[in-house]
Coordinates of C-alpha atoms in Angstrom, one line a residue:
E85 CA 235.9 231.7 115.3
V86 CA 232.2 233.0 114.5
L87 CA 229.2 230.4 115.1
L88 CA 226.8 231.3 112.3
R89 CA 223.1 230.2 111.7
M90 CA 223.3 229.4 107.8
H91 CA 220.6 231.3 105.5
S92 CA 221.6 230.8 102.1
V93 CA 223.6 227.9 100.4
G94 CA 224.5 228.4 96.2
I95 CA 225.0 224.6 94.8
C96 CA 228.1 224.6 92.7
G97 CA 229.3 222.5 89.9
S98 CA 232.3 220.8 92.0
D99 CA 229.6 219.9 94.6
V100 CA 227.7 217.7 92.6
H101 CA 230.9 216.4 91.0
Y102 CA 232.3 215.7 94.5
W103 CA 228.8 213.8 94.8
Q104 CA 228.8 212.1 91.8
H105 CA 232.7 211.1 91.4
G106 CA 233.5 211.2 95.0
R107 CA 237.4 213.4 93.4
I108 CA 238.0 216.6 92.2
G109 CA 241.9 215.9 91.0
N110 CA 243.4 215.1 93.8
F111 CA 241.0 215.9 96.1
V112 CA 239.6 212.4 96.5
V113 CA 236.3 212.1 98.9
K114 CA 237.1 209.4 102.3
D115 CA 234.8 210.1 105.0
P116 CA 230.9 211.7 104.7
M117 CA 231.4 215.3 103.8
V118 CA 229.5 218.1 104.1
L119 CA 229.1 219.9 101.0
G120 CA 228.4 223.8 100.2
H121 CA 230.9 226.8 100.0
E122 CA 228.9 229.4 98.5
A123 CA 227.1 230.2 101.5
S124 CA 225.7 233.2 103.6
G125 CA 224.2 233.9 107.5
T126 CA 223.6 235.2 110.8
V127 CA 226.3 235.8 113.4
V128 CA 224.8 233.3 116.6
K129 CA 228.1 233.3 118.6
V130 CA 231.3 234.8 118.6
G131 CA 234.6 233.8 120.3
S132 CA 236.4 236.3 122.4
G133 CA 238.9 237.9 120.4
V134 CA 236.0 238.8 117.9
T135 CA 235.5 242.6 117.7
H136 CA 234.1 243.2 114.3
L137 CA 231.2 240.9 114.4
K138 CA 228.8 240.6 117.0
P139 CA 225.4 238.7 117.5
G140 CA 222.6 239.3 114.8
D141 CA 225.0 240.1 111.8
R142 CA 224.5 239.1 108.5
V143 CA 227.9 238.0 106.7
A144 CA 228.8 236.6 103.9
I145 CA 231.6 233.4 104.3
E146 CA 234.5 233.3 102.6
P147 CA 235.6 229.7 102.1
G148 CA 239.3 229.5 101.8
V149 CA 240.9 229.7 105.2
P150 CA 244.8 229.6 105.3
R151 CA 246.2 227.6 108.2
E152 CA 249.1 229.3 109.0
M153 CA 251.3 232.3 107.8
D154 CA 253.2 231.3 104.7
E155 CA 254.8 232.9 102.4
F156 CA 251.2 233.1 100.0
C157 CA 249.7 234.6 102.7
K158 CA 252.8 237.3 103.4
T159 CA 252.6 238.0 99.4
G160 CA 249.1 238.3 99.2
H161 CA 248.3 235.2 96.9
Y162 CA 246.4 233.4 100.7
N163 CA 245.0 231.1 97.8
L164 CA 247.7 229.2 96.6
S165 CA 248.5 228.4 100.5
P166 CA 248.8 224.9 100.4
T167 CA 247.6 224.3 103.7
I168 CA 244.5 226.3 103.5
F169 CA 240.9 225.3 104.7
F170 CA 238.3 225.0 102.2
C171 CA 234.5 224.5 102.8
A172 CA 233.7 221.5 100.8
T173 CA 237.3 220.6 99.5
P174 CA 238.2 216.8 101.0
P175 CA 238.5 216.4 104.0
D176 CA 237.1 220.1 105.2
D177 CA 233.4 220.2 105.7
G178 CA 231.5 222.5 103.7
N179 CA 228.6 224.0 104.8
L180 CA 225.2 223.5 103.8
C181 CA 224.0 222.9 107.1
R182 CA 222.0 225.0 109.9
Y183 CA 224.9 225.9 111.8
Y184 CA 228.1 226.5 110.9
K185 CA 231.4 227.6 112.7
H186 CA 233.8 229.6 110.8
S187 CA 237.1 231.7 111.0
A188 CA 236.2 235.2 112.1
S189 CA 238.2 237.1 109.6
Y190 CA 236.8 235.1 106.7
C191 CA 233.2 236.0 107.4
Y192 CA 232.0 239.7 106.1
K193 CA 229.4 242.0 107.2
L194 CA 226.7 242.5 104.5
P195 CA 224.9 245.7 104.6
D196 CA 221.3 246.1 105.3
N197 CA 221.0 246.3 101.1
V198 CA 222.5 243.4 100.5
T199 CA 220.2 240.0 100.8
F200 CA 221.5 236.7 102.1
E201 CA 221.2 235.6 98.8
E202 CA 223.3 237.9 97.1
G203 CA 225.7 237.4 99.6
A204 CA 226.3 233.5 98.8
L205 CA 226.5 234.8 95.5
I206 CA 229.6 236.6 96.1
E207 CA 232.0 233.4 96.2
P208 CA 231.1 232.8 92.1
L209 CA 230.9 236.6 91.7
S210 CA 234.7 236.2 93.4
V211 CA 235.8 233.5 90.3
G212 CA 234.4 236.5 87.7
I213 CA 236.5 239.3 89.8
H214 CA 239.8 237.3 90.3
A215 CA 239.8 236.1 86.6
C216 CA 238.9 239.6 85.2
K217 CA 241.6 240.9 87.0
R218 CA 244.3 238.2 85.6
A219 CA 243.2 238.8 82.7
G220 CA 243.8 242.8 82.6
V221 CA 240.4 243.6 81.6
T222 CA 240.1 247.3 81.4
L223 CA 238.3 250.2 79.6
G224 CA 237.0 249.0 76.0
S225 CA 238.2 245.7 76.4
K226 CA 237.3 243.2 73.7
V227 CA 236.3 240.1 75.7
F228 CA 235.6 236.5 74.4
V229 CA 233.7 234.1 77.1
S230 CA 233.9 230.4 76.6
G231 CA 231.2 228.9 78.8
S232 CA 227.5 230.4 79.8
G233 CA 227.5 228.2 82.6
P234 CA 227.3 230.8 86.4
I235 CA 231.2 231.3 86.1
G236 CA 231.1 232.5 82.4
L237 CA 227.9 234.8 83.8
V238 CA 229.9 236.1 86.6
N239 CA 233.1 237.0 84.1
V240 CA 230.3 239.0 82.1
L241 CA 229.0 240.5 84.7
V242 CA 232.8 241.7 86.2
A243 CA 234.1 241.7 82.7
K244 CA 231.4 244.9 81.6
M245 CA 231.8 246.4 85.0
M246 CA 235.2 246.5 84.9
G247 CA 234.6 248.7 81.0
A248 CA 235.0 245.9 78.7
A249 CA 233.5 247.6 75.5
A250 CA 232.1 244.1 74.0
V251 CA 231.7 240.7 75.3
V252 CA 231.1 237.8 72.9
I253 CA 230.1 234.4 75.0
T254 CA 229.7 230.7 73.4
D255 CA 227.2 227.9 74.8
L256 CA 225.6 225.0 73.7
S257 CA 222.9 225.8 75.3
A258 CA 220.7 228.3 73.8
S259 CA 218.7 229.2 77.3
R260 CA 221.5 229.9 79.0
L261 CA 222.8 232.4 76.0
Q262 CA 219.9 234.5 76.6
K263 CA 220.6 234.1 80.2
A264 CA 224.3 235.8 78.8
K265 CA 221.8 238.6 77.0
E266 CA 220.1 239.2 79.8
V267 CA 223.5 239.9 82.6
G268 CA 224.9 242.1 79.4
A269 CA 226.7 240.2 76.6
D270 CA 226.7 241.6 73.7
F271 CA 227.2 239.1 71.4
T272 CA 226.3 235.1 71.6
I273 CA 226.8 232.5 69.7
Q274 CA 226.0 228.7 70.3
I275 CA 227.8 226.5 69.3
K276 CA 227.2 222.9 67.0
N277 CA 229.4 221.3 65.9
E278 CA 232.4 224.0 64.2
T279 CA 236.3 223.4 64.8
P280 CA 238.0 225.6 67.0
Q281 CA 239.4 227.5 64.0
E282 CA 235.8 228.2 63.1
V283 CA 234.4 229.5 66.5
A284 CA 237.9 231.7 66.6
S285 CA 236.7 233.4 63.3
K286 CA 233.0 233.6 64.4
V287 CA 234.2 235.4 67.6
E288 CA 236.2 238.0 65.6
S289 CA 234.1 238.4 62.9
L290 CA 231.3 239.3 65.9
L291 CA 233.3 241.4 67.7
G292 CA 235.1 243.2 64.4
C293 CA 238.5 242.0 65.8
M294 CA 240.4 239.6 67.5
P295 CA 240.0 239.7 71.5
E296 CA 242.3 241.1 73.8
I297 CA 241.2 238.8 76.3
T298 CA 239.5 235.1 76.3
V299 CA 238.1 233.8 79.6
E300 CA 237.7 230.3 79.2
C301 CA 235.0 228.7 81.6
T302 CA 234.4 224.7 80.4
G303 CA 237.6 223.1 80.5
V304 CA 236.9 220.9 77.5
E305 CA 240.2 220.8 74.9
A306 CA 238.1 222.4 72.2
C307 CA 237.6 225.4 73.4
I308 CA 240.4 225.7 74.9
Q309 CA 241.9 225.2 71.7
A310 CA 239.4 227.9 69.9
G311 CA 240.8 230.1 73.1
I312 CA 243.9 230.3 72.0
Y313 CA 242.8 230.4 68.3
A314 CA 240.6 233.4 68.8
T315 CA 242.4 235.6 71.7
R316 CA 244.9 238.7 69.3
S317 CA 248.1 238.8 69.3
G318 CA 250.0 239.8 72.5
G319 CA 246.2 239.2 73.9
T320 CA 245.7 236.9 77.6
L321 CA 243.8 233.4 78.0
V322 CA 242.9 232.6 81.3
L323 CA 241.4 229.2 82.1
V324 CA 238.9 229.0 84.4
G325 CA 237.2 226.0 84.1
L326 CA 239.6 222.5 84.5
G327 CA 239.3 219.7 82.5
P328 CA 240.8 216.6 82.0
D329 CA 244.6 216.8 83.7
M330 CA 246.1 216.6 80.3
V331 CA 244.5 218.6 77.1
T332 CA 246.0 219.1 73.8
V333 CA 246.4 222.5 72.1
P334 CA 248.1 225.0 69.8
I335 CA 250.9 225.4 72.1
V336 CA 252.9 227.2 69.5
N337 CA 250.3 229.1 67.9
A338 CA 249.8 230.9 71.7
A339 CA 253.7 231.7 71.5
V340 CA 254.6 232.5 67.9
R341 CA 251.6 235.3 68.6
E342 CA 252.8 236.1 72.3
V343 CA 249.3 235.2 73.8
D344 CA 249.9 234.8 77.4
I345 CA 248.1 231.6 79.5
R346 CA 247.1 232.2 82.9
G347 CA 245.4 230.3 85.1
I348 CA 243.6 231.3 88.1
F349 CA 242.7 229.1 91.7
R350 CA 239.8 230.0 93.1
Y351 CA 240.3 234.0 94.3
C352 CA 242.2 236.4 97.0
N353 CA 240.7 239.5 98.4
T354 CA 237.5 239.8 96.8
W355 CA 234.8 239.4 99.3
P356 CA 235.5 243.4 100.1
V357 CA 235.2 244.0 96.8
A358 CA 232.0 242.2 95.8
I359 CA 229.9 243.8 98.8
A360 CA 230.8 247.3 97.7
L361 CA 229.9 246.1 94.2
L362 CA 226.4 244.6 95.3
A363 CA 225.9 247.3 98.0
S364 CA 226.7 250.2 95.2
K365 CA 224.0 248.3 93.2
R366 CA 226.7 248.6 90.2
I367 CA 226.1 244.8 89.8
N368 CA 223.5 242.8 89.8
V369 CA 223.5 239.2 90.7
K370 CA 219.7 238.7 91.2
P371 CA 219.4 237.3 87.9
L372 CA 221.4 234.1 88.5
V373 CA 219.9 232.2 91.0
T374 CA 217.0 230.3 89.2
H375 CA 216.0 227.9 91.5
R376 CA 215.3 227.7 95.2
F377 CA 215.0 224.6 97.5
P378 CA 214.5 224.8 101.7
L379 CA 217.7 222.6 103.0
E380 CA 215.2 219.2 103.7
K381 CA 214.6 218.8 99.5
A382 CA 218.3 219.4 99.4
L383 CA 218.6 215.9 97.1
E384 CA 216.0 217.4 94.3
A385 CA 218.1 221.0 94.5
F386 CA 221.5 218.8 93.8
E387 CA 219.2 216.5 91.0
T388 CA 218.3 220.1 89.0
T389 CA 221.8 221.4 89.4
K390 CA 223.0 217.7 88.3
R391 CA 220.2 218.0 85.7
G392 CA 221.5 221.6 84.5
E393 CA 218.3 222.8 84.9
G394 CA 218.5 226.8 85.1
V395 CA 221.9 228.6 86.3
K396 CA 222.0 228.9 90.0
V397 CA 220.1 226.8 92.6
M398 CA 220.5 228.1 96.0
L399 CA 219.2 226.2 99.5
K400 CA 217.3 228.1 102.1
C401 CA 218.8 226.3 105.5
D402 CA 216.7 228.7 107.9
P403 CA 213.2 227.2 108.0
T404 CA 212.4 231.4 110.2
D405 CA 212.8 232.9 107.2
H406 CA 210.1 232.7 104.1
N407 CA 211.7 235.2 102.3
P408 CA 212.6 234.3 98.8

């Protein structure tokens, strides 16, 4: 293990959800819990067995650590391990604090040209990497991203990076769609009160064809329905956003058109990829951060996220650091 002095911690929708509702699905907050799982910091101390890190190293933290080497770990899907420790998922504490202890294998050294803030953004970016890989985005793909929150935006970034020829994105908010344009979306659709079929046909007319790939980042029933209708026959719909337990969808439409519906659970093996992309400047996540607060103003930061202002709200945990 290593002891870290925390630096930058992003606020995620799930953090706000636990704070407001005390549960997400089967994960119920029963005791006080530290939030935060999008984080970077500086190594202060290392355990006796740690060789790849030393005090002073700047690291990005992968929040999910399997507790045992089970079949899922052996096959490379450690994110699916039922005994995984995950920051800020009850009952596991997160890392929105000054000092934090974590498994050394899940702390990744940041190159000098990658900032702490970019290091913290690797967590949401990883969701985009994992989703686009599961979707099979490749050279020339036409992609429909549903929802323009932080996760929709990282999927735009990654899809374009992986060679997507055109990306169309939907949202209710004009300002979020403007941000999507900034990070590389080719077309945007502001949803008013269209039916799912109408959304699908708008997507098709903007792209000039139905997309092979849809990445659904809202979890809203109507959006999942639109995702099925929009996806080209033989294509893939990846469900990233999670809403209610039970959702009514046109499953026969998907079945007879051979539309593959895939889920994702967090990510695995994405930190080295993300660090390489950030270090080589192949991907720019800096525009995602719109608000910054010191740790003392955490409540204000959470209120800002809850109101849906900006995109990514970042907390600064190190009072000795005055960089933005």
